[in-house]
JSON list of C-alpha atoms in Angstrom, two decimals:
[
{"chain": "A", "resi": 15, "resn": "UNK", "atom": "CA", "xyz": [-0.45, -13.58, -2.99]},
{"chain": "A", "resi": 16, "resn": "UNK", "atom": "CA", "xyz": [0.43, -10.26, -0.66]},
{"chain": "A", "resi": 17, "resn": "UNK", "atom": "CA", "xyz": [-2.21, -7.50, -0.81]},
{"chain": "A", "resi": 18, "resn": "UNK", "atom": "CA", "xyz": [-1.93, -3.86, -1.19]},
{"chain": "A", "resi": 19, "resn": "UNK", "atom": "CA", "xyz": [-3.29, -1.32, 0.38]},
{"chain": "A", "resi": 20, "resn": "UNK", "atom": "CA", "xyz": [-2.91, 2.53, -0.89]},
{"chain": "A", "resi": 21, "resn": "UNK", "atom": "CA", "xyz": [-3.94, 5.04, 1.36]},
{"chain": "A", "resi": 22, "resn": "UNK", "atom": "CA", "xyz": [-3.80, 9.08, 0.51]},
{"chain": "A", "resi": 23, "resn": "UNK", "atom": "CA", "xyz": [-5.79, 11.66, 1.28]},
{"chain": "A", "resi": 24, "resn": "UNK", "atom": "CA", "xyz": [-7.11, 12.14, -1.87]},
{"chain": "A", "resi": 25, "resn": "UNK", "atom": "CA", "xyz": [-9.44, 9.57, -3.42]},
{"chain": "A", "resi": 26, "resn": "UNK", "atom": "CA", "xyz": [-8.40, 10.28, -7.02]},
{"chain": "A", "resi": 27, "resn": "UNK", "atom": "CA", "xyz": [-4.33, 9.85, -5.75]},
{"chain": "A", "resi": 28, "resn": "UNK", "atom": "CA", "xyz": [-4.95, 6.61, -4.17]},
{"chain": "A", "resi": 29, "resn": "UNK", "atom": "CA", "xyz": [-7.09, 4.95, -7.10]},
{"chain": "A", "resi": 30, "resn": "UNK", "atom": "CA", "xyz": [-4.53, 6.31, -10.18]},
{"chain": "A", "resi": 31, "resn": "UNK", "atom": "CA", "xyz": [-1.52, 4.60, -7.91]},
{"chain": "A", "resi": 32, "resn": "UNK", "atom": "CA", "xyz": [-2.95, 1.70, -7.73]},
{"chain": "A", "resi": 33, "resn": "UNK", "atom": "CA", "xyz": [-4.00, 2.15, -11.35]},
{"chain": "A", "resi": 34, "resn": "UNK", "atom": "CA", "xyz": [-0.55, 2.41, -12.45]},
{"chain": "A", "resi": 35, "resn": "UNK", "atom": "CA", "xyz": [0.63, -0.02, -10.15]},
{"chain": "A", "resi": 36, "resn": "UNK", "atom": "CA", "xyz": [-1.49, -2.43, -11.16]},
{"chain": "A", "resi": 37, "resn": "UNK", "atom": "CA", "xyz": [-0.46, -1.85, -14.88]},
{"chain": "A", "resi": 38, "resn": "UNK", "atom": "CA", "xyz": [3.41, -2.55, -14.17]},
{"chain": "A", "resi": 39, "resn": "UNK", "atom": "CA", "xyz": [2.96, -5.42, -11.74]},
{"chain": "A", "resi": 40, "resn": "UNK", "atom": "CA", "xyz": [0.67, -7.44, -13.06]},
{"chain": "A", "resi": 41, "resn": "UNK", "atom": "CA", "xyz": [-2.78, -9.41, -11.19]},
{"chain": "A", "resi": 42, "resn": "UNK", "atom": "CA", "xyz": [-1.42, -8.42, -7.19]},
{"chain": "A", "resi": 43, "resn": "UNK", "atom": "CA", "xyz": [-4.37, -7.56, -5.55]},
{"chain": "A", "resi": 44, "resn": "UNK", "atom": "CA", "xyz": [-4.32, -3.47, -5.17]},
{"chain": "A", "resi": 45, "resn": "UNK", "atom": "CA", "xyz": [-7.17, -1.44, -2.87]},
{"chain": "A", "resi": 46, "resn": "UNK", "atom": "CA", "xyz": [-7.29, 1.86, -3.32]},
{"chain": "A", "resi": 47, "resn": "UNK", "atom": "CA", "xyz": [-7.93, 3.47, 1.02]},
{"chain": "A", "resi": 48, "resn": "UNK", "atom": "CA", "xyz": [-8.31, 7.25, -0.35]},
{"chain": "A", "resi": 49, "resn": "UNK", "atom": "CA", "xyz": [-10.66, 10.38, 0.83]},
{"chain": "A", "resi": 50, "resn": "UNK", "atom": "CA", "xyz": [-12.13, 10.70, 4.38]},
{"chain": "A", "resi": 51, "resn": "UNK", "atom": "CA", "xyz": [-15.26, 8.88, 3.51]},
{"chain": "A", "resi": 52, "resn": "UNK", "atom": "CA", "xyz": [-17.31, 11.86, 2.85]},
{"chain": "A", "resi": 53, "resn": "UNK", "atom": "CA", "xyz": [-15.69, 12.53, -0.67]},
{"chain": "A", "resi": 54, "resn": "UNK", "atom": "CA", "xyz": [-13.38, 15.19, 0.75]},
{"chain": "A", "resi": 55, "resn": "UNK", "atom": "CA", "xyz": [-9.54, 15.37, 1.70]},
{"chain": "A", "resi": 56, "resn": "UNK", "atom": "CA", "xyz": [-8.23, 13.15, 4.36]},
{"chain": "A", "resi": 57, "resn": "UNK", "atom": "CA", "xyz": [-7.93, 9.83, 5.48]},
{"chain": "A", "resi": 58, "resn": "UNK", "atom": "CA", "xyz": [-10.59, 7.21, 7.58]},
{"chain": "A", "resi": 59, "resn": "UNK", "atom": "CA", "xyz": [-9.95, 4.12, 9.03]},
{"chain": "A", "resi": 60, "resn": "UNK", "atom": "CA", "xyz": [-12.46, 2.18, 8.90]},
{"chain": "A", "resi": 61, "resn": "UNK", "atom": "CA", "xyz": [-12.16, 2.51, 5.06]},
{"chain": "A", "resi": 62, "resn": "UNK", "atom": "CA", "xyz": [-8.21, 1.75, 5.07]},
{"chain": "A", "resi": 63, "resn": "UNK", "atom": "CA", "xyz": [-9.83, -1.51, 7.26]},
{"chain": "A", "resi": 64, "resn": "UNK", "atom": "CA", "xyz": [-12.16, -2.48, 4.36]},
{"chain": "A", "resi": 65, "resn": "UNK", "atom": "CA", "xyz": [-9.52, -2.35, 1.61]},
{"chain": "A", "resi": 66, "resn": "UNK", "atom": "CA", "xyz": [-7.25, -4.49, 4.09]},
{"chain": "A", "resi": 67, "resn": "UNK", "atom": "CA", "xyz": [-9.61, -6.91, 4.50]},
{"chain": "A", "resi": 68, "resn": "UNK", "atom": "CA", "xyz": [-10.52, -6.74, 0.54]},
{"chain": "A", "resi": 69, "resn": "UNK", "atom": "CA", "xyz": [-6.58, -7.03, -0.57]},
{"chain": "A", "resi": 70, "resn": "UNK", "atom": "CA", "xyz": [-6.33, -9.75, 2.20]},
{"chain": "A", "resi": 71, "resn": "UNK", "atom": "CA", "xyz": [-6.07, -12.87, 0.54]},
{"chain": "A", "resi": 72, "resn": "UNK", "atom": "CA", "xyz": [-4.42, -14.84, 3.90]},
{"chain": "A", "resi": 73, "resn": "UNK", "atom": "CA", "xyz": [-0.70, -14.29, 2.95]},
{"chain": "A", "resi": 74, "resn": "UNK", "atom": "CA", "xyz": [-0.51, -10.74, 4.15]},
{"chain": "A", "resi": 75, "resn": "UNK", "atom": "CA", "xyz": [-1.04, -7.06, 3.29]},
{"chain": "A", "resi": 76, "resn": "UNK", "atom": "CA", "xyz": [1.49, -4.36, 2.91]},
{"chain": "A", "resi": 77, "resn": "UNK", "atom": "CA", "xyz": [-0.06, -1.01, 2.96]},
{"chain": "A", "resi": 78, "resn": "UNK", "atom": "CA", "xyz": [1.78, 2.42, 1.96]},
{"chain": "A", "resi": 79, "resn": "UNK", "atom": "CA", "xyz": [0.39, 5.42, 2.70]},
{"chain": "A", "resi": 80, "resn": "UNK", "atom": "CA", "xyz": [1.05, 9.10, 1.91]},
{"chain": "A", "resi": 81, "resn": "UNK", "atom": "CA", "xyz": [1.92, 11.41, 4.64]},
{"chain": "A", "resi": 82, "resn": "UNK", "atom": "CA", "xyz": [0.57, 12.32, 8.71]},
{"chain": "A", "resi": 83, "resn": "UNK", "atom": "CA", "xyz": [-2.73, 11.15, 9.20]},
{"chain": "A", "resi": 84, "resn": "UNK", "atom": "CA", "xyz": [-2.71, 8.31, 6.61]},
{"chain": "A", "resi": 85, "resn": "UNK", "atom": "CA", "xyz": [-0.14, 6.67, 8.80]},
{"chain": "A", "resi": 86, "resn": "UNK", "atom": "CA", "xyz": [-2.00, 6.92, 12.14]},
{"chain": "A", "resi": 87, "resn": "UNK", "atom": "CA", "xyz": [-5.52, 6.21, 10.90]},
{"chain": "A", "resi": 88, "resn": "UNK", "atom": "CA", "xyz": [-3.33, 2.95, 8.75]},
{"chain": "A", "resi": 89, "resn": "UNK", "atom": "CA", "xyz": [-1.99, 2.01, 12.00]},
{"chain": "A", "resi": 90, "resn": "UNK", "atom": "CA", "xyz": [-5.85, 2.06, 13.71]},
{"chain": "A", "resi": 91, "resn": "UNK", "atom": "CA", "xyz": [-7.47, 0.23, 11.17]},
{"chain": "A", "resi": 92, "resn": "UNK", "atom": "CA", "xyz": [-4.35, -2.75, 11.38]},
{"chain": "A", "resi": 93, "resn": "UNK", "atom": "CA", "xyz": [-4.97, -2.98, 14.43]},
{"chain": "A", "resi": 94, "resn": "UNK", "atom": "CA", "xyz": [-8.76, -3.44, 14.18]},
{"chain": "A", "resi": 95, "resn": "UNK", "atom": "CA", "xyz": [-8.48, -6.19, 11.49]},
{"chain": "A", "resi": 96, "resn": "UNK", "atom": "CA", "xyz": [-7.32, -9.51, 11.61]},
{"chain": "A", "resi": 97, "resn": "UNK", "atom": "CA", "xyz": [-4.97, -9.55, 9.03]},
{"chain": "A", "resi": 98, "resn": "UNK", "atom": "CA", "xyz": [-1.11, -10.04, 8.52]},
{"chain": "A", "resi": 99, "resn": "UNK", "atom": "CA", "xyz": [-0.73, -6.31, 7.53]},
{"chain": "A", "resi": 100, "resn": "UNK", "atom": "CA", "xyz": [2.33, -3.84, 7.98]},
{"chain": "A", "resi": 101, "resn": "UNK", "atom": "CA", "xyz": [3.03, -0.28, 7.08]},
{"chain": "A", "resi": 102, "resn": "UNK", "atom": "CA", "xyz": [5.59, 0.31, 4.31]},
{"chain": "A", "resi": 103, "resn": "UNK", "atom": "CA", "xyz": [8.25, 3.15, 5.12]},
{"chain": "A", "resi": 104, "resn": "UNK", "atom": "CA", "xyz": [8.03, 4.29, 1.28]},
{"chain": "A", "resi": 105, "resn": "UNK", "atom": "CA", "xyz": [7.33, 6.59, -0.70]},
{"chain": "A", "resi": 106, "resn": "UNK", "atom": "CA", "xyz": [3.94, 6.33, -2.24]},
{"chain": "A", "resi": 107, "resn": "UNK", "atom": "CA", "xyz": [4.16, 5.68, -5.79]},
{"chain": "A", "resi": 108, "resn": "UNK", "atom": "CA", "xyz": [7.44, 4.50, -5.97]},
{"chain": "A", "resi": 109, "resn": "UNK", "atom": "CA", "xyz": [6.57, 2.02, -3.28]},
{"chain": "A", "resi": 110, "resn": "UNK", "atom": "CA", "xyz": [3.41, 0.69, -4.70]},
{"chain": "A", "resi": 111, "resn": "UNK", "atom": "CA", "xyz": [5.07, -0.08, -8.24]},
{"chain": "A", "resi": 112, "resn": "UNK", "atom": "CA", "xyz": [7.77, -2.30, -6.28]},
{"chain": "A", "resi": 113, "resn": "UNK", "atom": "CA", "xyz": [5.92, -3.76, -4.11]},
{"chain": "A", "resi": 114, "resn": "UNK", "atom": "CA", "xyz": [3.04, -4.81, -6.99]},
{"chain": "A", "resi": 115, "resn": "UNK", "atom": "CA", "xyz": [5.83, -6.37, -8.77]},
{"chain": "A", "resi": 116, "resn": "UNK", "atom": "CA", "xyz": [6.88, -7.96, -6.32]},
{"chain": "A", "resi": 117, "resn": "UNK", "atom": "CA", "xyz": [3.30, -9.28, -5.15]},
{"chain": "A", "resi": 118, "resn": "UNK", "atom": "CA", "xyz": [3.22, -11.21, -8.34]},
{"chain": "A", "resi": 119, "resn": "UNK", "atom": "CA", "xyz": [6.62, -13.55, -7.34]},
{"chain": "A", "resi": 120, "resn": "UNK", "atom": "CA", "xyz": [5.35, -16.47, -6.41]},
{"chain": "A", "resi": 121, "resn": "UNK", "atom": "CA", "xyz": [7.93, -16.88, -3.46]},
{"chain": "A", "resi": 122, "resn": "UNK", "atom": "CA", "xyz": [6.47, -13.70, -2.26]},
{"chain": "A", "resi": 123, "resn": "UNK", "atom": "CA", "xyz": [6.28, -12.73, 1.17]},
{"chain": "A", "resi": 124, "resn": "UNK", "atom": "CA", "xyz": [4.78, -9.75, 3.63]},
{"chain": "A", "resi": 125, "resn": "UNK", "atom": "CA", "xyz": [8.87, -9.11, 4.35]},
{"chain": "A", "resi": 126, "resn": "UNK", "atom": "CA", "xyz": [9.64, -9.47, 0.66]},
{"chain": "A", "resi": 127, "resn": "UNK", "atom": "CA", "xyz": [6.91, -7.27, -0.25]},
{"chain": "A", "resi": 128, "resn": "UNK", "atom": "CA", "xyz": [7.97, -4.54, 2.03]},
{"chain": "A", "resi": 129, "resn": "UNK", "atom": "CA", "xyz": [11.48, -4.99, 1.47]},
{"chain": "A", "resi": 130, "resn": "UNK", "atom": "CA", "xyz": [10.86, -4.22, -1.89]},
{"chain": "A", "resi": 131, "resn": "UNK", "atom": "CA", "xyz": [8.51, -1.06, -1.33]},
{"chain": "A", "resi": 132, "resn": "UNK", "atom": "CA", "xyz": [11.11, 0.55, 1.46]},
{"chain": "A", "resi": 133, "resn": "UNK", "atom": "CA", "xyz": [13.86, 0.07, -1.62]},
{"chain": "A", "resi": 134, "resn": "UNK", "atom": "CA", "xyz": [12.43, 2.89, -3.22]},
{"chain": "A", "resi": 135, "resn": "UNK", "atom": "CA", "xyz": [13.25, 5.44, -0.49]},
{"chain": "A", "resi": 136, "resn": "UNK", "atom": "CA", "xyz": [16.91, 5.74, -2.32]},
{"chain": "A", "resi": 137, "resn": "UNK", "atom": "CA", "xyz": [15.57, 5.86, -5.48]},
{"chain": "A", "resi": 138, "resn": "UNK", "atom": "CA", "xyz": [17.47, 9.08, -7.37]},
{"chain": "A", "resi": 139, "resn": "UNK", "atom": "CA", "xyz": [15.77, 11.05, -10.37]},
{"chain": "A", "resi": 140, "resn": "UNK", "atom": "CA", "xyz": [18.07, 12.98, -11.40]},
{"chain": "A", "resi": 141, "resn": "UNK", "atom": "CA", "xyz": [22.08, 12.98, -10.62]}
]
């Protein structure tokens, strides 16, 4: 199954997405990357590395992320891990709650997964 990583500057944000997203899309396996590692606002690599490696389950990793930083330090930490793992262009939540869904299609794949996610950038709320 495809992996997900969530990775916001804010602990809380990253752990109630995945929270939610693991409500609506079933068993995919959802890492929360949030916080700078000292409990405060930010992002850290080498924790957005440990949640890739933990969602990792040798099919791939898709990993959204919420703004600036998150992308660059996401970016730092794929590149320091072994796994398949992109970067979704997506926003956050939205993202996450396709992409979990989709994790849990059994013909699933990293492209599939992201394909999904990157969907929800023309999402509308209201007309």
């Amino acid at each position: 199954m495809i992996g997900l990583v969530v990775v916001s500057h804010s602990h809380a944000a990253a752990e109630g997405i995945c929270e939610l997203a693991a409500q609506m899309g079933g068993d995919a396996p959802l890492e929360p990357a949030g916080g700078d590692g000292d409990g405060g606002i930010g992002t850290d690599a080498d924790r957005i590395g440990e949640a890739i490696a933990a969602a990792d389950q040798g099919e791939g990793v898709v990993v959204l992320v919420d703004l600036g930083s998150a992308v660059m330090n996401a970016e730092l930490a794929i590149e320091m891990t072994e796994a398949n793992a992109t970067i979704a262009d997506a926003p956050i939540l939205e993202g996450a709650l396709n992409a979990a869904v989709e994790a849990t299609n059994k013909k699933a794949t990293v492209d599939s997964v992201l394909e999904k996610a990157e969907e929800a950038r023309t999402y509308r709320k209201v007309s």
